[in-house]
């Protein structure tokens, strides 16, 4: 099922104070993240959404491409101007948590989880990814862009991706209303944003409980080198650093760019 995004249906579902009240919708766009990055500062308002039915140069983490079939999925970015210009990784994970909770409720099962740092896994396959980018004007923080690609109605994936990617529709066995899904997801993301802003410890605890491998001994690549020993994944701290217990009983703390987890 491929369709043009229906804004009135989306707005009916939206119940936020500020998130998604302004939407820039395009039938086609290079990338929603790139669009919000290039927007002049006086055009960015907190909670602005850029959404498209087709990205021609969608970007993923680690300079990868993000592919998404036209009119079937959700590809959008959120523009934010938070007062707190740190802890962005926690905010990204808070958005990931909102997606996980939405998926679990929608599919009525405990089937979604966060693959650290920015992926959302549904029944062992990737269904969404997040690309967060901070924009500076000189040394001064200007805006944060949280870009989300979420496979909703896509049924076929290109060679090599079929084994590792899925969509909400494939897992549910029916087509999904993208507009309602997004409206409700933004309601949840705004709520998580509030928890993030208030630095609620419960947010960190819930994120941790939803990270794949939490509390388990996992493999670790540090600067792309696989370590000989396993580490126990203790979760993130309030700044978003990942805490790992090493075999000597010490706790190592890693920033998210530094490491990759190797879980089963
Ligand atoms: C990843 O898993 O590597 C992150 C994927 C992020 C894709 C989204 S789609 C909307 C936004 N615009 C982009 O160009 N990328 C993000």
PDB file of C-alpha atoms and ligand atoms in Angstrom:
ATOM      1  CA  UNK A   1       0.000   0.000   0.000  1.00  0.00           C
ATOM      2  CA  UNK A   2       1.485   3.330  -1.108  1.00  0.00           C
ATOM      3  CA  UNK A   3      -0.286   6.602  -0.402  1.00  0.00           C
ATOM      4  CA  UNK A   4       0.251  10.311   0.083  1.00  0.00           C
ATOM      5  CA  UNK A   5       0.482  11.354   3.722  1.00  0.00           C
ATOM      6  CA  UNK A   6      -2.929  12.539   4.921  1.00  0.00           C
ATOM      7  CA  UNK A   7      -2.322  15.496   7.270  1.00  0.00           C
ATOM      8  CA  UNK A   8      -5.908  15.900   8.592  1.00  0.00           C
ATOM      9  CA  UNK A   9      -5.916  12.283   9.856  1.00  0.00           C
ATOM     10  CA  UNK A  10      -2.525  12.870  11.473  1.00  0.00           C
ATOM     11  CA  UNK A  11      -3.761  16.040  13.189  1.00  0.00           C
ATOM     12  CA  UNK A  12      -6.842  14.244  14.533  1.00  0.00           C
ATOM     13  CA  UNK A  13      -4.555  11.848  16.390  1.00  0.00           C
ATOM     14  CA  UNK A  14      -2.069  14.455  17.568  1.00  0.00           C
ATOM     15  CA  UNK A  15      -2.580  15.521  21.160  1.00  0.00           C
ATOM     16  CA  UNK A  16       0.612  17.420  21.994  1.00  0.00           C
ATOM     17  CA  UNK A  17       1.398  20.777  23.590  1.00  0.00           C
ATOM     18  CA  UNK A  18       4.060  21.739  21.056  1.00  0.00           C
ATOM     19  CA  UNK A  19       5.456  18.795  19.123  1.00  0.00           C
ATOM     20  CA  UNK A  20       4.244  18.554  15.525  1.00  0.00           C
ATOM     21  CA  UNK A  21       2.127  21.703  15.590  1.00  0.00           C
ATOM     22  CA  UNK A  22       4.137  22.906  12.594  1.00  0.00           C
ATOM     23  CA  UNK A  23       4.715  20.357   9.858  1.00  0.00           C
ATOM     24  CA  UNK A  24       6.688  20.815   6.665  1.00  0.00           C
ATOM     25  CA  UNK A  25       5.462  18.082   4.363  1.00  0.00           C
ATOM     26  CA  UNK A  26       7.051  17.280   0.991  1.00  0.00           C
ATOM     27  CA  UNK A  27       6.092  14.589  -1.483  1.00  0.00           C
ATOM     28  CA  UNK A  28       9.780  14.205  -2.207  1.00  0.00           C
ATOM     29  CA  UNK A  29      12.886  15.527  -0.514  1.00  0.00           C
ATOM     30  CA  UNK A  30      16.585  14.756  -0.389  1.00  0.00           C
ATOM     31  CA  UNK A  31      16.522  14.067   3.351  1.00  0.00           C
ATOM     32  CA  UNK A  32      14.376  15.456   6.158  1.00  0.00           C
ATOM     33  CA  UNK A  33      17.455  15.781   8.393  1.00  0.00           C
ATOM     34  CA  UNK A  34      19.318  17.701   5.701  1.00  0.00           C
ATOM     35  CA  UNK A  35      16.301  19.959   5.188  1.00  0.00           C
ATOM     36  CA  UNK A  36      16.129  20.922   8.881  1.00  0.00           C
ATOM     37  CA  UNK A  37      19.894  21.319   9.011  1.00  0.00           C
ATOM     38  CA  UNK A  38      19.832  23.857   6.205  1.00  0.00           C
ATOM     39  CA  UNK A  39      16.821  25.820   7.444  1.00  0.00           C
ATOM     40  CA  UNK A  40      17.782  29.339   8.644  1.00  0.00           C
ATOM     41  CA  UNK A  41      17.739  29.733  12.445  1.00  0.00           C
ATOM     42  CA  UNK A  42      14.756  32.085  12.454  1.00  0.00           C
ATOM     43  CA  UNK A  43      12.673  29.425  10.664  1.00  0.00           C
ATOM     44  CA  UNK A  44      13.305  26.722  13.262  1.00  0.00           C
ATOM     45  CA  UNK A  45      10.767  26.416  16.014  1.00  0.00           C
ATOM     46  CA  UNK A  46      10.911  23.931  18.838  1.00  0.00           C
ATOM     47  CA  UNK A  47       8.936  20.860  17.807  1.00  0.00           C
ATOM     48  CA  UNK A  48       8.867  21.545  14.069  1.00  0.00           C
ATOM     49  CA  UNK A  49       8.456  18.366  12.032  1.00  0.00           C
ATOM     50  CA  UNK A  50       9.744  17.800   8.526  1.00  0.00           C
ATOM     51  CA  UNK A  51       8.125  14.830   6.826  1.00  0.00           C
ATOM     52  CA  UNK A  52       8.336  13.331   3.365  1.00  0.00           C
ATOM     53  CA  UNK A  53       6.883  10.407   1.448  1.00  0.00           C
ATOM     54  CA  UNK A  54      10.096   9.890  -0.446  1.00  0.00           C
ATOM     55  CA  UNK A  55      13.706  10.648   0.451  1.00  0.00           C
ATOM     56  CA  UNK A  56      16.111  10.642  -2.477  1.00  0.00           C
ATOM     57  CA  UNK A  57      19.210  10.731  -0.233  1.00  0.00           C
ATOM     58  CA  UNK A  58      18.060   9.469   3.139  1.00  0.00           C
ATOM     59  CA  UNK A  59      20.959   9.260   5.545  1.00  0.00           C
ATOM     60  CA  UNK A  60      21.689   6.705   8.258  1.00  0.00           C
ATOM     61  CA  UNK A  61      24.307   6.353  10.963  1.00  0.00           C
ATOM     62  CA  UNK A  62      27.953   5.830  10.087  1.00  0.00           C
ATOM     63  CA  UNK A  63      27.480   7.647   6.718  1.00  0.00           C
ATOM     64  CA  UNK A  64      25.175   4.882   5.482  1.00  0.00           C
ATOM     65  CA  UNK A  65      22.107   5.419   3.267  1.00  0.00           C
ATOM     66  CA  UNK A  66      18.600   5.003   4.584  1.00  0.00           C
ATOM     67  CA  UNK A  67      16.350   3.347   2.034  1.00  0.00           C
ATOM     68  CA  UNK A  68      12.599   3.512   2.260  1.00  0.00           C
ATOM     69  CA  UNK A  69       9.955   2.726  -0.379  1.00  0.00           C
ATOM     70  CA  UNK A  70       7.915   5.763  -1.441  1.00  0.00           C
ATOM     71  CA  UNK A  71       4.640   6.363   0.372  1.00  0.00           C
ATOM     72  CA  UNK A  72       4.828   3.306   2.604  1.00  0.00           C
ATOM     73  CA  UNK A  73       6.820   4.209   5.686  1.00  0.00           C
ATOM     74  CA  UNK A  74       7.524   7.121   8.006  1.00  0.00           C
ATOM     75  CA  UNK A  75      10.577   9.263   7.317  1.00  0.00           C
ATOM     76  CA  UNK A  76      10.607  12.421   9.389  1.00  0.00           C
ATOM     77  CA  UNK A  77      12.775  14.696  11.495  1.00  0.00           C
ATOM     78  CA  UNK A  78      12.067  16.701  14.617  1.00  0.00           C
ATOM     79  CA  UNK A  79      13.689  20.112  15.072  1.00  0.00           C
ATOM     80  CA  UNK A  80      14.389  20.973  18.727  1.00  0.00           C
ATOM     81  CA  UNK A  81      15.917  23.942  20.514  1.00  0.00           C
ATOM     82  CA  UNK A  82      16.386  22.571  24.053  1.00  0.00           C
ATOM     83  CA  UNK A  83      17.712  24.761  26.848  1.00  0.00           C
ATOM     84  CA  UNK A  84      19.906  21.884  28.009  1.00  0.00           C
ATOM     85  CA  UNK A  85      22.547  21.471  25.324  1.00  0.00           C
ATOM     86  CA  UNK A  86      23.972  18.216  26.684  1.00  0.00           C
ATOM     87  CA  UNK A  87      22.688  14.691  27.242  1.00  0.00           C
ATOM     88  CA  UNK A  88      21.495  14.432  23.643  1.00  0.00           C
ATOM     89  CA  UNK A  89      22.188  10.755  23.557  1.00  0.00           C
ATOM     90  CA  UNK A  90      19.711  10.207  26.388  1.00  0.00           C
ATOM     91  CA  UNK A  91      17.130  12.148  24.391  1.00  0.00           C
ATOM     92  CA  UNK A  92      17.727   9.964  21.330  1.00  0.00           C
ATOM     93  CA  UNK A  93      17.243   6.891  23.500  1.00  0.00           C
ATOM     94  CA  UNK A  94      14.100   8.434  24.993  1.00  0.00           C
ATOM     95  CA  UNK A  95      12.701   8.673  21.436  1.00  0.00           C
ATOM     96  CA  UNK A  96      13.759   5.075  20.804  1.00  0.00           C
ATOM     97  CA  UNK A  97      11.917   4.090  23.975  1.00  0.00           C
ATOM     98  CA  UNK A  98       8.759   5.891  22.785  1.00  0.00           C
ATOM     99  CA  UNK A  99       8.931   3.860  19.549  1.00  0.00           C
ATOM    100  CA  UNK A 100       9.490   0.598  21.442  1.00  0.00           C
ATOM    101  CA  UNK A 101       6.541   1.236  23.764  1.00  0.00           C
ATOM    102  CA  UNK A 102       4.314   2.229  20.850  1.00  0.00           C
ATOM    103  CA  UNK A 103       5.237  -0.954  18.941  1.00  0.00           C
ATOM    104  CA  UNK A 104       4.710  -3.221  21.952  1.00  0.00           C
ATOM    105  CA  UNK A 105       1.299  -1.705  22.602  1.00  0.00           C
ATOM    106  CA  UNK A 106       0.280  -1.681  18.948  1.00  0.00           C
ATOM    107  CA  UNK A 107       1.294  -5.291  18.429  1.00  0.00           C
ATOM    108  CA  UNK A 108       0.090  -6.319  21.845  1.00  0.00           C
ATOM    109  CA  UNK A 109       3.306  -8.162  22.645  1.00  0.00           C
ATOM    110  CA  UNK A 110       6.726  -7.612  24.148  1.00  0.00           C
ATOM    111  CA  UNK A 111       8.361  -7.774  20.756  1.00  0.00           C
ATOM    112  CA  UNK A 112      10.337  -4.535  20.369  1.00  0.00           C
ATOM    113  CA  UNK A 113      13.612  -3.432  21.944  1.00  0.00           C
ATOM    114  CA  UNK A 114      16.424  -0.910  21.576  1.00  0.00           C
ATOM    115  CA  UNK A 115      19.593  -2.080  19.947  1.00  0.00           C
ATOM    116  CA  UNK A 116      22.162   0.273  21.396  1.00  0.00           C
ATOM    117  CA  UNK A 117      22.829   2.945  20.302  1.00  0.00           C
ATOM    118  CA  UNK A 118      20.054   3.985  17.898  1.00  0.00           C
ATOM    119  CA  UNK A 119      18.164   1.041  16.368  1.00  0.00           C
ATOM    120  CA  UNK A 120      14.763  -0.363  17.103  1.00  0.00           C
ATOM    121  CA  UNK A 121      14.422  -4.107  16.724  1.00  0.00           C
ATOM    122  CA  UNK A 122      11.116  -5.875  16.235  1.00  0.00           C
ATOM    123  CA  UNK A 123      11.079  -9.669  16.529  1.00  0.00           C
ATOM    124  CA  UNK A 124      14.843  -9.754  15.955  1.00  0.00           C
ATOM    125  CA  UNK A 125      14.810  -7.552  12.835  1.00  0.00           C
ATOM    126  CA  UNK A 126      15.405  -3.830  12.444  1.00  0.00           C
ATOM    127  CA  UNK A 127      12.272  -1.774  11.976  1.00  0.00           C
ATOM    128  CA  UNK A 128      13.500   1.743  12.759  1.00  0.00           C
ATOM    129  CA  UNK A 129      16.644   3.817  13.073  1.00  0.00           C
ATOM    130  CA  UNK A 130      17.388   7.242  14.488  1.00  0.00           C
ATOM    131  CA  UNK A 131      19.915   9.761  13.260  1.00  0.00           C
ATOM    132  CA  UNK A 132      20.466  12.640  15.690  1.00  0.00           C
ATOM    133  CA  UNK A 133      22.466  15.655  14.590  1.00  0.00           C
ATOM    134  CA  UNK A 134      23.362  18.833  16.444  1.00  0.00           C
ATOM    135  CA  UNK A 135      23.777  22.072  14.483  1.00  0.00           C
ATOM    136  CA  UNK A 136      26.113  24.788  15.724  1.00  0.00           C
ATOM    137  CA  UNK A 137      26.518  28.373  14.647  1.00  0.00           C
ATOM    138  CA  UNK A 138      30.232  28.812  15.264  1.00  0.00           C
ATOM    139  CA  UNK A 139      30.677  27.404  18.769  1.00  0.00           C
ATOM    140  CA  UNK A 140      27.124  28.080  19.786  1.00  0.00           C
ATOM    141  CA  UNK A 141      24.522  25.335  19.778  1.00  0.00           C
ATOM    142  CA  UNK A 142      21.663  26.224  17.491  1.00  0.00           C
ATOM    143  CA  UNK A 143      19.365  23.207  17.083  1.00  0.00           C
ATOM    144  CA  UNK A 144      19.049  19.489  17.485  1.00  0.00           C
ATOM    145  CA  UNK A 145      17.601  17.318  14.753  1.00  0.00           C
ATOM    146  CA  UNK A 146      16.230  13.893  15.538  1.00  0.00           C
ATOM    147  CA  UNK A 147      15.586  11.993  12.322  1.00  0.00           C
ATOM    148  CA  UNK A 148      13.485   8.849  12.469  1.00  0.00           C
ATOM    149  CA  UNK A 149      13.019   6.242   9.756  1.00  0.00           C
ATOM    150  CA  UNK A 150      10.319   3.732  10.667  1.00  0.00           C
ATOM    151  CA  UNK A 151       9.265   0.881   8.390  1.00  0.00           C
ATOM    152  CA  UNK A 152       5.487   0.805   8.481  1.00  0.00           C
ATOM    153  CA  UNK A 153       3.894  -0.764   5.389  1.00  0.00           C
ATOM    154  CA  UNK A 154       6.893  -1.934   3.395  1.00  0.00           C
ATOM    155  CA  UNK A 155       6.598  -5.637   2.520  1.00  0.00           C
ATOM    156  CA  UNK A 156       9.706  -6.215   0.424  1.00  0.00           C
ATOM    157  CA  UNK A 157      13.285  -5.293   1.201  1.00  0.00           C
ATOM    158  CA  UNK A 158      16.196  -5.286  -1.193  1.00  0.00           C
ATOM    159  CA  UNK A 159      18.615  -8.202  -1.344  1.00  0.00           C
ATOM    160  CA  UNK A 160      20.651  -8.528   1.784  1.00  0.00           C
ATOM    161  CA  UNK A 161      18.151  -6.565   3.859  1.00  0.00           C
ATOM    162  CA  UNK A 162      15.358  -9.157   3.825  1.00  0.00           C
ATOM    163  CA  UNK A 163      17.007 -11.190   6.548  1.00  0.00           C
ATOM    164  CA  UNK A 164      17.593  -8.274   8.853  1.00  0.00           C
ATOM    165  CA  UNK A 165      14.783  -5.760   8.224  1.00  0.00           C
ATOM    166  CA  UNK A 166      11.063  -5.814   8.915  1.00  0.00           C
ATOM    167  CA  UNK A 167       8.066  -3.475   9.084  1.00  0.00           C
ATOM    168  CA  UNK A 168       5.160  -3.018  11.459  1.00  0.00           C
ATOM    169  CA  UNK A 169       2.792  -4.283   8.780  1.00  0.00           C
ATOM    170  CA  UNK A 170       4.771  -7.480   8.208  1.00  0.00           C
ATOM    171  CA  UNK A 171       4.653  -8.226  11.934  1.00  0.00           C
ATOM    172  CA  UNK A 172       1.001  -7.291  12.333  1.00  0.00           C
ATOM    173  CA  UNK A 173      -0.180  -9.024   9.161  1.00  0.00           C
ATOM    174  CA  UNK A 174      -2.193  -6.035   7.945  1.00  0.00           C
ATOM    175  CA  UNK A 175      -1.710  -2.569   6.496  1.00  0.00           C
ATOM    176  CA  UNK A 176      -1.213   0.219   9.005  1.00  0.00           C
ATOM    177  CA  UNK A 177      -2.550   3.769   9.020  1.00  0.00           C
ATOM    178  CA  UNK A 178       0.716   5.751   8.987  1.00  0.00           C
ATOM    179  CA  UNK A 179      -0.897   9.042   9.963  1.00  0.00           C
ATOM    180  CA  UNK A 180      -2.537   7.681  13.118  1.00  0.00           C
ATOM    181  CA  UNK A 181       0.650   5.839  13.993  1.00  0.00           C
ATOM    182  CA  UNK A 182       2.728   9.005  13.713  1.00  0.00           C
ATOM    183  CA  UNK A 183       0.229  11.172  15.635  1.00  0.00           C
ATOM    184  CA  UNK A 184       0.246   8.777  18.564  1.00  0.00           C
ATOM    185  CA  UNK A 185       4.017   8.329  18.391  1.00  0.00           C
ATOM    186  CA  UNK A 186       4.571  12.078  18.635  1.00  0.00           C
ATOM    187  CA  UNK A 187       2.294  12.227  21.683  1.00  0.00           C
ATOM    188  CA  UNK A 188       4.579   9.686  23.312  1.00  0.00           C
ATOM    189  CA  UNK A 189       7.789  11.377  22.198  1.00  0.00           C
ATOM    190  CA  UNK A 190       6.662  14.697  23.656  1.00  0.00           C
ATOM    191  CA  UNK A 191       5.970  13.000  26.981  1.00  0.00           C
ATOM    192  CA  UNK A 192       9.418  11.354  26.978  1.00  0.00           C
ATOM    193  CA  UNK A 193      10.942  14.741  26.155  1.00  0.00           C
ATOM    194  CA  UNK A 194       9.349  16.151  29.317  1.00  0.00           C
ATOM    195  CA  UNK A 195      10.852  13.338  31.384  1.00  0.00           C
ATOM    196  CA  UNK A 196      14.230  14.011  29.749  1.00  0.00           C
ATOM    197  CA  UNK A 197      13.990  17.742  30.458  1.00  0.00           C
ATOM    198  CA  UNK A 198      13.138  17.044  34.097  1.00  0.00           C
ATOM    199  CA  UNK A 199      15.994  14.538  34.324  1.00  0.00           C
ATOM    200  CA  UNK A 200      13.722  11.886  35.750  1.00  0.00           C
ATOM    201  CA  UNK A 201      15.721   8.835  36.922  1.00  0.00           C
ATOM    202  CA  UNK A 202      12.767   6.643  35.907  1.00  0.00           C
ATOM    203  CA  UNK A 203      13.456   7.491  32.272  1.00  0.00           C
ATOM    204  CA  UNK A 204      16.991   6.095  32.459  1.00  0.00           C
ATOM    205  CA  UNK A 205      15.762   2.967  34.232  1.00  0.00           C
ATOM    206  CA  UNK A 206      13.084   2.311  31.610  1.00  0.00           C
ATOM    207  CA  UNK A 207      15.503   2.919  28.749  1.00  0.00           C
ATOM    208  CA  UNK A 208      17.926   0.441  30.293  1.00  0.00           C
ATOM    209  CA  UNK A 209      15.290  -2.244  30.756  1.00  0.00           C
ATOM    210  CA  UNK A 210      14.556  -2.004  27.028  1.00  0.00           C
ATOM    211  CA  UNK A 211      18.128  -2.223  25.736  1.00  0.00           C
ATOM    212  CA  UNK A 212      19.028  -5.588  24.211  1.00  0.00           C
ATOM    213  CA  UNK A 213      21.669  -7.300  26.340  1.00  0.00           C
ATOM    214  CA  UNK A 214      20.936  -5.280  29.502  1.00  0.00           C
ATOM    215  CA  UNK A 215      22.318  -7.125  32.536  1.00  0.00           C
ATOM    216  CA  UNK A 216      24.050  -9.687  30.321  1.00  0.00           C
ATOM    217  CA  UNK A 217      27.649 -10.468  29.402  1.00  0.00           C
ATOM    218  CA  UNK A 218      28.159  -9.207  25.861  1.00  0.00           C
ATOM    219  CA  UNK A 219      30.968  -8.779  23.354  1.00  0.00           C
ATOM    220  CA  UNK A 220      32.370  -5.353  22.772  1.00  0.00           C
ATOM    221  CA  UNK A 221      34.136  -3.604  19.931  1.00  0.00           C
ATOM    222  CA  UNK A 222      36.149  -0.610  21.073  1.00  0.00           C
ATOM    223  CA  UNK A 223      37.128   1.665  18.196  1.00  0.00           C
ATOM    224  CA  UNK A 224      36.152  -1.245  15.903  1.00  0.00           C
ATOM    225  CA  UNK A 225      38.391  -3.795  17.639  1.00  0.00           C
ATOM    226  CA  UNK A 226      36.659  -6.822  19.111  1.00  0.00           C
ATOM    227  CA  UNK A 227      37.751  -7.298  22.722  1.00  0.00           C
ATOM    228  CA  UNK A 228      38.815 -10.759  23.934  1.00  0.00           C
ATOM    229  CA  UNK A 229      36.734 -10.579  27.094  1.00  0.00           C
ATOM    230  CA  UNK A 230      33.042 -10.183  27.635  1.00  0.00           C
ATOM    231  CA  UNK A 231      31.619  -7.208  29.538  1.00  0.00           C
ATOM    232  CA  UNK A 232      28.415  -7.018  31.539  1.00  0.00           C
ATOM    233  CA  UNK A 233      26.077  -4.370  30.169  1.00  0.00           C
ATOM    234  CA  UNK A 234      25.024  -2.227  33.154  1.00  0.00           C
ATOM    235  CA  UNK A 235      23.088   0.318  31.083  1.00  0.00           C
ATOM    236  CA  UNK A 236      23.468   4.038  30.477  1.00  0.00           C
ATOM    237  CA  UNK A 237      24.077   6.635  33.151  1.00  0.00           C
ATOM    238  CA  UNK A 238      22.221   9.981  33.399  1.00  0.00           C
ATOM    239  CA  UNK A 239      24.541  11.492  30.773  1.00  0.00           C
ATOM    240  CA  UNK A 240      24.029   8.684  28.272  1.00  0.00           C
ATOM    241  CA  UNK A 241      27.433   7.047  28.736  1.00  0.00           C
ATOM    242  CA  UNK A 242      27.337   3.260  28.579  1.00  0.00           C
ATOM    243  CA  UNK A 243      28.527   1.514  31.727  1.00  0.00           C
ATOM    244  CA  UNK A 244      30.177  -1.876  31.345  1.00  0.00           C
ATOM    245  CA  UNK A 245      31.440  -4.149  34.092  1.00  0.00           C
ATOM    246  CA  UNK A 246      34.750  -5.719  33.135  1.00  0.00           C
ATOM    247  CA  UNK A 247      36.018  -9.134  34.231  1.00  0.00           C
ATOM    248  CA  UNK A 248      38.242  -7.517  36.873  1.00  0.00           C
ATOM    249  CA  UNK A 249      35.176  -6.067  38.591  1.00  0.00           C
ATOM    250  CA  UNK A 250      35.834  -2.503  37.420  1.00  0.00           C
ATOM    251  CA  UNK A 251      33.271  -0.364  35.663  1.00  0.00           C
ATOM    252  CA  UNK A 252      34.253   1.181  32.334  1.00  0.00           C
ATOM    253  CA  UNK A 253      32.261   4.048  30.865  1.00  0.00           C
ATOM    254  CA  UNK A 254      32.056   4.589  27.111  1.00  0.00           C
ATOM    255  CA  UNK A 255      30.673   7.316  24.926  1.00  0.00           C
ATOM    256  CA  UNK A 256      28.440   5.980  22.209  1.00  0.00           C
ATOM    257  CA  UNK A 257      30.761   6.801  19.298  1.00  0.00           C
ATOM    258  CA  UNK A 258      33.514   4.696  20.888  1.00  0.00           C
ATOM    259  CA  UNK A 259      31.968   1.255  21.003  1.00  0.00           C
ATOM    260  CA  UNK A 260      29.684  -1.285  19.404  1.00  0.00           C
ATOM    261  CA  UNK A 261      27.965  -4.091  21.282  1.00  0.00           C
ATOM    262  CA  UNK A 262      28.063  -7.644  20.034  1.00  0.00           C
ATOM    263  CA  UNK A 263      24.952  -9.389  21.308  1.00  0.00           C
ATOM    264  CA  UNK A 264      23.267 -12.610  20.154  1.00  0.00           C
TER     265      UNK A 264
HETATM  266  C1  LIG B   1      20.097   4.439  10.979  1.00  0.00           C
HETATM  267  O1  LIG B   1      19.530   3.428  11.404  1.00  0.00           O
HETATM  268  O2  LIG B   1      21.192   4.347  10.443  1.00  0.00           O
HETATM  269  C2  LIG B   1      19.449   5.788  11.139  1.00  0.00           C
HETATM  270  C3  LIG B   1      18.427   6.002  10.060  1.00  0.00           C
HETATM  271  C4  LIG B   1      17.752   7.343  10.131  1.00  0.00           C
HETATM  272  C5  LIG B   1      16.860   7.575   8.938  1.00  0.00           C
HETATM  273  C6  LIG B   1      16.015   8.805   9.098  1.00  0.00           C
HETATM  274  S1  LIG B   1      14.758   8.877   7.862  1.00  0.00           S
HETATM  275  C7  LIG B   1      14.388  10.496   8.329  1.00  0.00           C
HETATM  276  C8  LIG B   1      15.694  11.193   8.630  1.00  0.00           C
HETATM  277  N1  LIG B   1      16.272  11.759   7.420  1.00  0.00           N
HETATM  278  C9  LIG B   1      17.400  11.144   7.071  1.00  0.00           C
HETATM  279  O3  LIG B   1      18.082  11.414   6.070  1.00  0.00           O
HETATM  280  N2  LIG B   1      17.695  10.208   7.958  1.00  0.00           N
HETATM  281  C10 LIG B   1      16.725  10.136   9.034  1.00  0.00           C
END
